[in-house]
CSV table of C-alpha atoms in Angstrom, one decimal:
chain,number,residue,atom,x,y,z
S,23,UNK,CA,-7.5,20.1,21.1
S,24,UNK,CA,-8.3,16.8,22.9
S,25,UNK,CA,-12.0,17.8,22.8
S,26,UNK,CA,-11.9,17.7,19.0
S,27,UNK,CA,-9.4,15.1,17.9
S,28,UNK,CA,-8.2,11.7,19.1
S,29,UNK,CA,-6.1,9.5,16.9
S,30,UNK,CA,-5.4,6.0,18.0
S,31,UNK,CA,-4.1,2.8,16.4
S,32,UNK,CA,-6.4,-0.1,15.8
S,33,UNK,CA,-5.3,-2.7,13.3
S,34,UNK,CA,-3.5,0.0,11.4
S,35,UNK,CA,-6.5,2.3,11.0
S,36,UNK,CA,-6.7,5.9,12.3
S,37,UNK,CA,-9.7,6.3,14.5
S,38,UNK,CA,-10.7,9.9,14.9
S,39,UNK,CA,-13.4,11.3,17.2
S,40,UNK,CA,-14.7,14.8,16.4
S,41,UNK,CA,-17.4,17.0,17.8
S,42,UNK,CA,-20.3,18.1,15.6
S,43,UNK,CA,-18.5,21.4,15.0
S,44,UNK,CA,-14.8,21.4,14.1
S,45,UNK,CA,-12.4,23.5,16.1
S,46,UNK,CA,-11.8,27.2,15.1
S,47,UNK,CA,-8.2,26.3,14.2
S,48,UNK,CA,-6.4,23.1,13.5
S,49,UNK,CA,-2.8,22.2,12.5
S,50,UNK,CA,-1.7,18.7,11.5
S,51,UNK,CA,1.8,19.6,12.5
S,52,UNK,CA,0.8,19.5,16.2
S,53,UNK,CA,-2.1,17.3,17.3
S,54,UNK,CA,-1.8,16.4,21.0
S,55,UNK,CA,2.0,16.6,20.5
S,56,UNK,CA,2.0,14.5,17.4
S,57,UNK,CA,3.0,15.5,13.8
S,58,UNK,CA,1.0,14.3,10.8
S,59,UNK,CA,2.8,16.3,8.1
S,60,UNK,CA,5.9,15.1,6.2
S,61,UNK,CA,8.9,17.4,5.6
S,62,UNK,CA,8.6,20.4,3.2
S,63,UNK,CA,10.3,19.6,-0.1
S,64,UNK,CA,11.7,21.8,-2.9
S,65,UNK,CA,10.3,20.8,-6.3
S,66,UNK,CA,12.3,20.7,-9.5
S,67,UNK,CA,10.5,21.7,-12.8
S,68,UNK,CA,6.7,21.8,-13.0
S,69,UNK,CA,6.1,19.0,-10.6
S,70,UNK,CA,4.0,20.8,-7.9
S,71,UNK,CA,1.1,18.4,-8.6
S,72,UNK,CA,3.3,15.4,-7.7
S,73,UNK,CA,4.3,17.1,-4.4
S,74,UNK,CA,0.8,18.0,-3.5
S,75,UNK,CA,-0.2,14.4,-4.1
S,76,UNK,CA,2.6,12.8,-2.2
S,77,UNK,CA,2.2,15.2,0.7
S,78,UNK,CA,-1.3,14.0,1.2
S,79,UNK,CA,-0.4,10.3,0.8
S,80,UNK,CA,2.5,10.6,3.2
S,81,UNK,CA,0.3,12.4,5.8
S,82,UNK,CA,-2.3,9.6,5.7
S,83,UNK,CA,0.5,7.0,6.2
S,84,UNK,CA,1.5,9.0,9.3
S,85,UNK,CA,-2.0,9.1,10.7
S,86,UNK,CA,-2.7,5.4,10.3
S,87,UNK,CA,0.9,4.4,11.3
S,88,UNK,CA,1.0,2.2,8.2
S,89,UNK,CA,4.5,3.4,7.4
S,90,UNK,CA,5.8,2.1,10.7
S,91,UNK,CA,3.6,-1.0,10.8
S,92,UNK,CA,5.2,-2.1,7.5
S,93,UNK,CA,8.7,-1.7,8.9
S,94,UNK,CA,9.7,1.6,7.3
S,95,UNK,CA,12.1,3.9,9.1
S,96,UNK,CA,11.8,7.7,9.7
S,97,UNK,CA,8.8,9.5,8.3
S,98,UNK,CA,7.0,8.6,5.0
S,99,UNK,CA,8.9,9.8,2.0
S,100,UNK,CA,7.5,8.9,-1.4
S,101,UNK,CA,9.0,9.4,-4.9
S,102,UNK,CA,7.3,12.3,-6.6
S,103,UNK,CA,9.5,11.9,-9.7
S,104,UNK,CA,8.5,8.3,-10.3
S,105,UNK,CA,5.0,9.6,-10.6
S,106,UNK,CA,6.2,12.4,-12.8
S,107,UNK,CA,8.0,10.0,-15.2
S,108,UNK,CA,5.6,7.0,-15.2
S,109,UNK,CA,2.2,8.5,-14.9
S,110,UNK,CA,1.4,7.3,-18.5
S,111,UNK,CA,0.2,10.6,-19.9
S,112,UNK,CA,3.5,11.9,-21.2
S,113,UNK,CA,6.0,11.6,-24.0
S,114,UNK,CA,8.2,9.3,-21.9
S,115,UNK,CA,5.7,6.5,-21.6
S,116,UNK,CA,2.1,5.7,-22.4
S,117,UNK,CA,1.3,2.0,-22.4
S,118,UNK,CA,-1.7,2.4,-24.6
S,119,UNK,CA,0.4,3.6,-27.5
S,120,UNK,CA,3.9,2.4,-26.6
S,121,UNK,CA,6.4,2.7,-28.3
S,122,UNK,CA,4.9,5.9,-29.8
S,123,UNK,CA,6.0,9.0,-27.9
S,124,UNK,CA,3.3,11.6,-27.4
S,125,UNK,CA,1.4,13.5,-24.7
S,126,UNK,CA,2.5,15.8,-21.9
S,127,UNK,CA,6.1,16.9,-21.5
S,128,UNK,CA,7.9,15.3,-18.6
S,129,UNK,CA,8.4,17.8,-15.7
S,130,UNK,CA,5.9,20.3,-17.1
S,131,UNK,CA,2.7,19.6,-15.3
S,132,UNK,CA,-0.1,17.3,-14.5
S,133,UNK,CA,-3.1,17.3,-12.1
S,134,UNK,CA,-4.8,15.2,-9.4
S,135,UNK,CA,-6.8,13.1,-12.0
S,136,UNK,CA,-3.5,12.1,-13.6
S,137,UNK,CA,-2.1,11.3,-10.1
S,138,UNK,CA,-5.2,9.2,-9.4
S,139,UNK,CA,-4.8,7.2,-12.6
S,140,UNK,CA,-1.2,6.4,-11.7
S,141,UNK,CA,-1.9,5.6,-8.0
S,142,UNK,CA,-4.9,3.3,-8.8
S,143,UNK,CA,-2.9,1.5,-11.5
S,144,UNK,CA,0.7,1.4,-10.1
S,145,UNK,CA,0.7,2.6,-6.5
S,146,UNK,CA,3.3,5.0,-5.0
S,147,UNK,CA,6.9,3.9,-4.3
S,148,UNK,CA,9.4,5.2,-1.8
S,149,UNK,CA,11.9,8.0,-2.3
S,150,UNK,CA,14.7,5.6,-1.7
S,151,UNK,CA,13.4,3.3,-4.4
S,152,UNK,CA,13.0,5.5,-7.4
S,153,UNK,CA,13.5,9.2,-6.9
S,154,UNK,CA,15.2,10.7,-10.0
S,155,UNK,CA,14.5,13.9,-11.7
S,156,UNK,CA,17.4,14.0,-14.3
S,157,UNK,CA,16.6,10.6,-15.8
S,158,UNK,CA,13.8,8.1,-15.6
S,159,UNK,CA,14.1,5.8,-12.6
S,160,UNK,CA,13.4,2.1,-13.2
S,161,UNK,CA,9.6,1.5,-13.6
S,162,UNK,CA,9.3,-1.6,-11.5
S,163,UNK,CA,11.5,-3.6,-9.2
S,164,UNK,CA,11.1,-6.5,-6.8
S,165,UNK,CA,13.0,-4.3,-4.2
S,166,UNK,CA,10.5,-1.4,-4.4
S,167,UNK,CA,8.0,-1.0,-1.5
S,168,UNK,CA,4.7,0.1,-3.1
S,169,UNK,CA,1.8,1.8,-1.3
S,170,UNK,CA,-1.7,1.6,-2.6
S,171,UNK,CA,-4.3,4.4,-2.1
S,172,UNK,CA,-7.7,2.7,-1.6
S,173,UNK,CA,-9.8,5.9,-1.7
S,174,UNK,CA,-9.3,9.2,-3.5
S,175,UNK,CA,-12.1,11.7,-3.0
S,176,UNK,CA,-13.0,15.1,-4.5
S,177,UNK,CA,-14.5,17.6,-2.1
S,178,UNK,CA,-15.9,21.1,-2.4
S,179,UNK,CA,-16.4,23.7,0.3
S,180,UNK,CA,-19.3,25.2,-1.7
S,181,UNK,CA,-19.8,28.8,-2.9
S,182,UNK,CA,-21.1,29.9,0.5
S,183,UNK,CA,-18.8,27.5,2.4
S,184,UNK,CA,-21.9,25.4,3.1
S,185,UNK,CA,-19.8,22.2,2.8
S,186,UNK,CA,-16.6,23.4,4.5
S,187,UNK,CA,-17.0,21.0,7.4
S,188,UNK,CA,-16.5,18.1,4.9
S,189,UNK,CA,-13.1,19.4,4.1
S,190,UNK,CA,-12.2,19.9,7.8
S,191,UNK,CA,-13.4,16.5,8.7
S,192,UNK,CA,-11.4,15.0,5.9
S,193,UNK,CA,-8.2,16.7,7.2
S,194,UNK,CA,-8.8,15.6,10.8
S,195,UNK,CA,-9.7,12.0,9.8
S,196,UNK,CA,-7.5,11.3,6.8
S,197,UNK,CA,-4.7,13.9,6.9
S,198,UNK,CA,-3.4,16.5,4.4
S,199,UNK,CA,-5.6,17.1,1.3
S,200,UNK,CA,-4.3,18.3,-2.1
S,201,UNK,CA,-5.4,21.7,-3.5
S,202,UNK,CA,-4.4,24.3,-6.1
S,203,UNK,CA,-4.4,28.0,-6.7
S,204,UNK,CA,-3.5,30.5,-9.5
S,205,UNK,CA,-0.1,31.7,-8.2
S,206,UNK,CA,0.5,35.3,-8.9
S,207,UNK,CA,2.4,37.8,-6.8
S,208,UNK,CA,-0.6,40.2,-7.1
S,209,UNK,CA,-2.7,37.7,-5.1
S,210,UNK,CA,0.0,37.1,-2.4
S,211,UNK,CA,0.9,39.3,0.6
S,212,UNK,CA,4.5,38.7,1.6
S,213,UNK,CA,4.0,40.7,4.8
S,214,UNK,CA,1.1,38.6,5.9
S,215,UNK,CA,2.1,35.4,4.1
S,216,UNK,CA,-1.5,35.1,2.8
S,217,UNK,CA,-3.0,34.4,-0.6
S,218,UNK,CA,-6.4,35.4,-2.1
S,219,UNK,CA,-7.6,35.3,-5.7
S,220,UNK,CA,-11.0,36.9,-6.0
S,221,UNK,CA,-13.6,34.7,-7.6
S,222,UNK,CA,-14.2,37.4,-10.2
S,223,UNK,CA,-10.6,36.9,-11.5
S,224,UNK,CA,-10.5,35.1,-14.9
S,225,UNK,CA,-7.3,33.2,-14.2
S,226,UNK,CA,-7.3,29.5,-13.7
S,227,UNK,CA,-5.1,27.3,-11.4
S,228,UNK,CA,-1.5,26.9,-12.2
S,229,UNK,CA,0.1,25.6,-9.0
S,230,UNK,CA,-0.7,22.7,-6.7
S,231,UNK,CA,-0.1,22.7,-2.9
S,232,UNK,CA,-1.6,20.9,0.1
S,233,UNK,CA,-3.9,21.9,3.0
S,234,UNK,CA,-2.7,20.9,6.4
S,235,UNK,CA,-5.0,22.9,8.6
S,236,UNK,CA,-7.1,26.1,9.0
S,237,UNK,CA,-7.9,29.1,11.1
S,238,UNK,CA,-11.4,30.5,11.0
S,239,UNK,CA,-10.2,33.9,12.3
S,240,UNK,CA,-7.2,34.4,10.0
S,241,UNK,CA,-7.2,37.8,8.3
S,242,UNK,CA,-6.2,37.8,4.6
S,243,UNK,CA,-6.8,40.1,1.7
S,244,UNK,CA,-10.3,38.7,1.4
S,245,UNK,CA,-13.2,40.7,2.8
S,246,UNK,CA,-14.0,37.9,5.3
S,247,UNK,CA,-11.9,36.1,7.8
S,248,UNK,CA,-10.8,32.4,7.5
S,249,UNK,CA,-8.0,30.7,5.8
S,250,UNK,CA,-6.4,27.3,5.0
S,251,UNK,CA,-2.9,26.5,6.3
S,252,UNK,CA,-1.0,25.3,3.3
S,253,UNK,CA,2.2,23.4,2.7
S,254,UNK,CA,4.1,24.5,-0.4
S,255,UNK,CA,6.9,22.7,-2.3
S,256,UNK,CA,9.3,25.6,-2.7
S,257,UNK,CA,11.6,24.7,0.2
S,258,UNK,CA,11.5,25.5,3.9
S,259,UNK,CA,13.1,29.0,3.4
S,260,UNK,CA,10.1,30.2,1.5
S,261,UNK,CA,7.1,31.7,3.4
S,262,UNK,CA,6.9,30.6,7.0
S,263,UNK,CA,9.2,27.6,6.9
S,264,UNK,CA,7.6,26.5,3.7
S,265,UNK,CA,4.0,27.2,4.7
S,266,UNK,CA,1.4,30.0,4.0
S,267,UNK,CA,-2.3,30.8,4.2
S,268,UNK,CA,-5.0,30.7,1.5
S,269,UNK,CA,-8.3,32.4,2.1
S,270,UNK,CA,-11.4,30.3,2.4
S,271,UNK,CA,-12.9,32.5,-0.3
S,272,UNK,CA,-10.1,32.0,-2.8
S,273,UNK,CA,-11.4,31.2,-6.3
S,274,UNK,CA,-9.7,27.8,-6.5
S,275,UNK,CA,-8.5,26.4,-3.2
S,276,UNK,CA,-11.4,24.4,-1.6
S,277,UNK,CA,-13.6,25.2,-4.6
S,278,UNK,CA,-12.3,24.0,-7.9
S,279,UNK,CA,-14.3,20.8,-8.9
S,280,UNK,CA,-11.2,18.9,-9.8
S,281,UNK,CA,-8.3,20.6,-8.1
S,282,UNK,CA,-9.8,22.4,-5.1
S,283,UNK,CA,-9.8,19.7,-2.5
S,284,UNK,CA,-8.6,16.1,-3.0
S,285,UNK,CA,-8.3,13.5,-0.2
S,286,UNK,CA,-6.0,10.5,-0.5
S,287,UNK,CA,-6.8,8.1,2.2
S,288,UNK,CA,-6.9,4.5,3.5
S,289,UNK,CA,-3.3,4.0,2.2
S,290,UNK,CA,-1.8,0.6,2.7
S,291,UNK,CA,1.2,-1.4,1.5
S,292,UNK,CA,0.1,-2.9,-1.8
S,293,UNK,CA,-1.3,-6.4,-1.0
S,294,UNK,CA,-2.3,-7.3,-4.5
S,295,UNK,CA,-0.1,-9.1,-7.1
S,296,UNK,CA,-2.1,-8.0,-10.1
S,297,UNK,CA,-4.4,-5.0,-10.9
S,298,UNK,CA,-6.4,-5.7,-13.9
S,299,UNK,CA,-7.2,-2.4,-15.6
S,300,UNK,CA,-8.7,-1.4,-19.0
S,301,UNK,CA,-8.9,2.4,-18.1
S,302,UNK,CA,-5.1,3.1,-18.2
S,303,UNK,CA,-5.7,6.9,-18.0
S,304,UNK,CA,-8.5,6.7,-15.3
S,305,UNK,CA,-11.4,9.1,-15.1
S,306,UNK,CA,-11.5,11.2,-18.3
S,307,UNK,CA,-15.2,11.5,-18.8
S,308,UNK,CA,-18.6,10.3,-17.4
S,309,UNK,CA,-21.5,8.4,-19.0
S,310,UNK,CA,-24.0,10.2,-16.8
S,311,UNK,CA,-27.0,8.2,-17.8
S,312,UNK,CA,-25.4,4.8,-17.2
S,313,UNK,CA,-26.1,3.1,-13.9
S,314,UNK,CA,-25.0,-0.5,-14.8
S,315,UNK,CA,-21.7,-1.4,-16.5
S,316,UNK,CA,-19.2,-4.2,-16.5
S,317,UNK,CA,-15.7,-4.9,-17.7
S,318,UNK,CA,-14.6,-8.3,-19.1
S,319,UNK,CA,-11.2,-9.7,-18.0
S,320,UNK,CA,-9.1,-12.8,-18.7
S,321,UNK,CA,-7.1,-14.2,-15.7
S,322,UNK,CA,-3.4,-14.4,-16.3
S,323,UNK,CA,-2.8,-16.7,-13.3
S,324,UNK,CA,0.0,-16.6,-10.7
S,325,UNK,CA,3.2,-18.7,-10.6
S,326,UNK,CA,1.1,-21.9,-10.1
S,327,UNK,CA,-1.5,-20.8,-12.7
S,328,UNK,CA,-4.0,-19.6,-10.1
S,329,UNK,CA,-4.9,-16.3,-8.4
S,330,UNK,CA,-7.7,-15.0,-6.2
S,331,UNK,CA,-9.9,-12.1,-7.0
S,332,UNK,CA,-10.3,-10.2,-3.7
S,333,UNK,CA,-11.2,-6.6,-4.5
S,334,UNK,CA,-12.8,-4.3,-7.1
S,335,UNK,CA,-12.3,-0.6,-7.6
S,336,UNK,CA,-14.3,2.1,-9.5
S,337,UNK,CA,-15.3,5.8,-9.4
S,338,UNK,CA,-18.4,7.4,-8.2
S,339,UNK,CA,-19.2,10.7,-10.0
S,340,UNK,CA,-21.6,12.1,-7.5
S,341,UNK,CA,-22.2,12.3,-3.7
S,342,UNK,CA,-24.1,9.7,-1.6
S,343,UNK,CA,-23.9,6.9,-4.3
S,344,UNK,CA,-25.0,3.4,-3.4
S,345,UNK,CA,-23.2,0.6,-5.2
S,346,UNK,CA,-23.5,-3.1,-6.0
S,347,UNK,CA,-20.5,-5.1,-7.3
S,348,UNK,CA,-21.2,-8.4,-8.9
S,349,UNK,CA,-18.7,-10.9,-10.3
S,350,UNK,CA,-19.8,-13.3,-12.9
S,351,UNK,CA,-18.0,-16.2,-14.7
S,352,UNK,CA,-20.1,-16.2,-17.9
S,353,UNK,CA,-21.3,-13.8,-20.5
S,354,UNK,CA,-23.1,-15.5,-23.3
S,355,UNK,CA,-26.0,-14.5,-25.6
S,356,UNK,CA,-26.0,-11.0,-24.1
S,357,UNK,CA,-26.5,-12.2,-20.6
S,358,UNK,CA,-24.3,-12.4,-17.5
S,359,UNK,CA,-24.6,-15.6,-15.4
S,360,UNK,CA,-22.8,-17.7,-12.8
S,361,UNK,CA,-22.6,-15.1,-10.1
S,362,UNK,CA,-19.7,-16.0,-7.8
S,363,UNK,CA,-19.2,-13.0,-5.5
S,364,UNK,CA,-20.7,-9.6,-4.5
S,365,UNK,CA,-20.2,-6.4,-2.5
S,366,UNK,CA,-22.5,-3.5,-1.7
S,367,UNK,CA,-22.5,-0.3,0.2
S,368,UNK,CA,-22.6,3.5,-0.2
S,369,UNK,CA,-19.9,6.2,-0.6
S,370,UNK,CA,-20.6,9.7,0.6
S,371,UNK,CA,-18.0,11.5,-1.6
S,372,UNK,CA,-17.3,11.4,-5.3
S,373,UNK,CA,-14.1,9.7,-6.3
S,374,UNK,CA,-12.1,6.5,-6.6
S,375,UNK,CA,-13.0,3.7,-4.2
S,376,UNK,CA,-11.7,0.2,-3.5
S,377,UNK,CA,-14.1,-2.4,-2.0
S,378,UNK,CA,-13.4,-6.0,-0.8
S,379,UNK,CA,-15.6,-8.7,-2.2
S,380,UNK,CA,-17.8,-10.8,0.2
S,381,UNK,CA,-15.5,-13.7,-0.6
S,382,UNK,CA,-12.6,-14.2,-2.9
S,383,UNK,CA,-12.9,-15.9,-6.3
S,384,UNK,CA,-10.3,-18.4,-7.4
S,385,UNK,CA,-9.3,-17.9,-11.0
S,386,UNK,CA,-7.2,-20.2,-13.2
S,387,UNK,CA,-5.1,-18.9,-16.0
S,388,UNK,CA,-7.2,-18.2,-19.0
S,389,UNK,CA,-10.5,-18.0,-17.1
S,390,UNK,CA,-12.9,-15.2,-18.2
S,391,UNK,CA,-14.5,-13.2,-15.5
S,392,UNK,CA,-16.8,-10.2,-15.6
S,393,UNK,CA,-17.0,-7.4,-13.0
S,394,UNK,CA,-20.3,-5.5,-12.9
S,395,UNK,CA,-20.8,-2.3,-11.0
S,396,UNK,CA,-24.3,-0.9,-10.4
S,397,UNK,CA,-24.5,2.7,-9.2
S,398,UNK,CA,-27.6,4.5,-7.8
S,399,UNK,CA,-26.9,7.7,-9.7
S,400,UNK,CA,-24.2,10.0,-11.1
S,401,UNK,CA,-23.2,7.7,-14.0
S,402,UNK,CA,-20.0,5.7,-14.7
S,403,UNK,CA,-16.6,7.1,-15.2
S,404,UNK,CA,-14.6,6.1,-18.3
S,405,UNK,CA,-11.2,6.5,-19.9
S,406,UNK,CA,-10.8,7.8,-23.5
S,407,UNK,CA,-8.5,9.8,-25.7
S,408,UNK,CA,-8.7,13.2,-24.2
S,409,UNK,CA,-7.4,16.8,-24.3
S,410,UNK,CA,-5.4,17.1,-21.1
S,411,UNK,CA,-4.2,20.5,-19.7
S,412,UNK,CA,-0.7,20.7,-18.2
S,413,UNK,CA,-2.5,21.8,-15.1
S,414,UNK,CA,-6.3,22.4,-15.2
S,415,UNK,CA,-6.8,25.8,-16.8
S,416,UNK,CA,-3.2,25.9,-18.0
S,417,UNK,CA,-2.5,27.5,-21.3
S,418,UNK,CA,-0.7,24.4,-22.7
S,419,UNK,CA,-2.8,21.4,-23.7
S,420,UNK,CA,-2.1,18.2,-25.5
S,421,UNK,CA,-4.0,15.1,-26.7
S,422,UNK,CA,-3.3,12.0,-24.6
S,423,UNK,CA,-4.3,8.9,-26.5
S,424,UNK,CA,-6.1,5.9,-25.0
S,425,UNK,CA,-6.8,2.5,-26.5
S,426,UNK,CA,-9.8,0.2,-26.3
S,427,UNK,CA,-10.9,-3.0,-28.0
S,428,UNK,CA,-14.3,-4.6,-28.7
S,429,UNK,CA,-15.7,-6.9,-26.0
S,430,UNK,CA,-14.0,-5.1,-23.0
S,431,UNK,CA,-16.5,-2.6,-21.6
S,432,UNK,CA,-20.3,-2.9,-21.7
S,433,UNK,CA,-23.2,-0.8,-20.3
S,434,UNK,CA,-26.9,-1.6,-20.0
S,435,UNK,CA,-29.1,0.3,-22.4
S,436,UNK,CA,-32.8,-0.4,-22.6
S,437,UNK,CA,-32.2,-3.8,-21.0
S,438,UNK,CA,-29.5,-4.8,-23.5
S,439,UNK,CA,-25.7,-4.9,-22.8
S,440,UNK,CA,-24.1,-2.5,-25.3
S,441,UNK,CA,-20.3,-2.4,-26.1
S,442,UNK,CA,-19.0,1.0,-25.0
S,443,UNK,CA,-16.7,1.1,-28.0
S,444,UNK,CA,-19.7,1.7,-30.2
S,445,UNK,CA,-20.0,5.2,-28.6
S,446,UNK,CA,-16.3,5.9,-28.0
S,447,UNK,CA,-13.7,4.1,-30.0
S,448,UNK,CA,-11.0,4.6,-27.3
S,449,UNK,CA,-13.2,4.2,-24.2
S,450,UNK,CA,-13.2,1.7,-21.3
S,451,UNK,CA,-15.1,1.9,-18.0
S,452,UNK,CA,-13.1,2.6,-14.9
S,453,UNK,CA,-13.6,-0.7,-13.2
S,454,UNK,CA,-10.6,-2.7,-12.0
S,455,UNK,CA,-10.1,-6.2,-10.6
S,456,UNK,CA,-7.4,-6.7,-7.9
S,457,UNK,CA,-6.0,-10.2,-7.3
S,458,UNK,CA,-3.5,-12.1,-5.2
S,459,UNK,CA,-1.6,-15.2,-5.9
């Protein structure tokens, strides 16, 4: 295994060296004698998606040692049910329509895009802080330890497994990745502890789990060898101590565009005091033709009336997207001016990304500032009132309402900045501003 994987600590970052070809088998539970998978849990209600999410976040914290660096004891253990109660898509709470109660039923499902909206907006808290299934835990507290996921990426192995190396690399470098399947006893072999749903099946995913490794030579019910090693959330007495295998050729796992393979990485203890967000529900749709967009914000200020804008986050809706972030102080007569900071680069994978500005921008309470993101291709993600499945493909769906106001989100059309609300009355672009006091 040493030929393929080396994890070391450098300023809290996991450095991994891999060969051009991944090993034939890999297991995050034992990498050169080290374990990078948190304990198997037993879910209550329809909360599998929260467990798949936190399994991935916890694993990344183990790989980078950020849990220990920040003074936590034991292994990472985050609160799935805080995410379940406070994701903002359900009848318990939706800040966009509060106090109205509407949306998903608590404990009855969600998906990785719901999780991404929560994590990018709130961050994850520890199990000891706010783990409660029977009643809602406190939303926020000064005593909570919050962990922020800087990058959430959607991967796909490809119909012919042409991109499978990207999934394997993500696991070796970033830890466990979330996935899903259409659980049915007809697709599961209890004697082999293997699962395979043929791509010809019409059923859609109804259960979320997490990939922790693989074996290219594993025999399953599929016509070809190869399977993912998967952590379930049905307790350690199920399967093989809570684990089982899903064929590489399964219809959903590794393949579904939104639930097949989701990496949660670069997790750190939340360093920001304020996350300015207009896209409360995250990535609900994409303006595919738009390359330039900006959100307008007003600084709230810290205890002394000042704060510093340090980072910006946004989504890329395609692979190999180049970006340019520009922060302006003025928007008048349809033009942005007074450029005060920038950042540029490229992201290989589609998903949510956080970037640090070239230099921070001091803001006073009441200051207007404008964060523009230019993307090479793929379009801009935006939030809007949407029809959300309990789990993608689930039989139960509900409308989750979002809210927007004039003068918040703009996109460039034929050289003119156009208010997004003219197209979508409830829409805002997924561009956030992250500040410190």
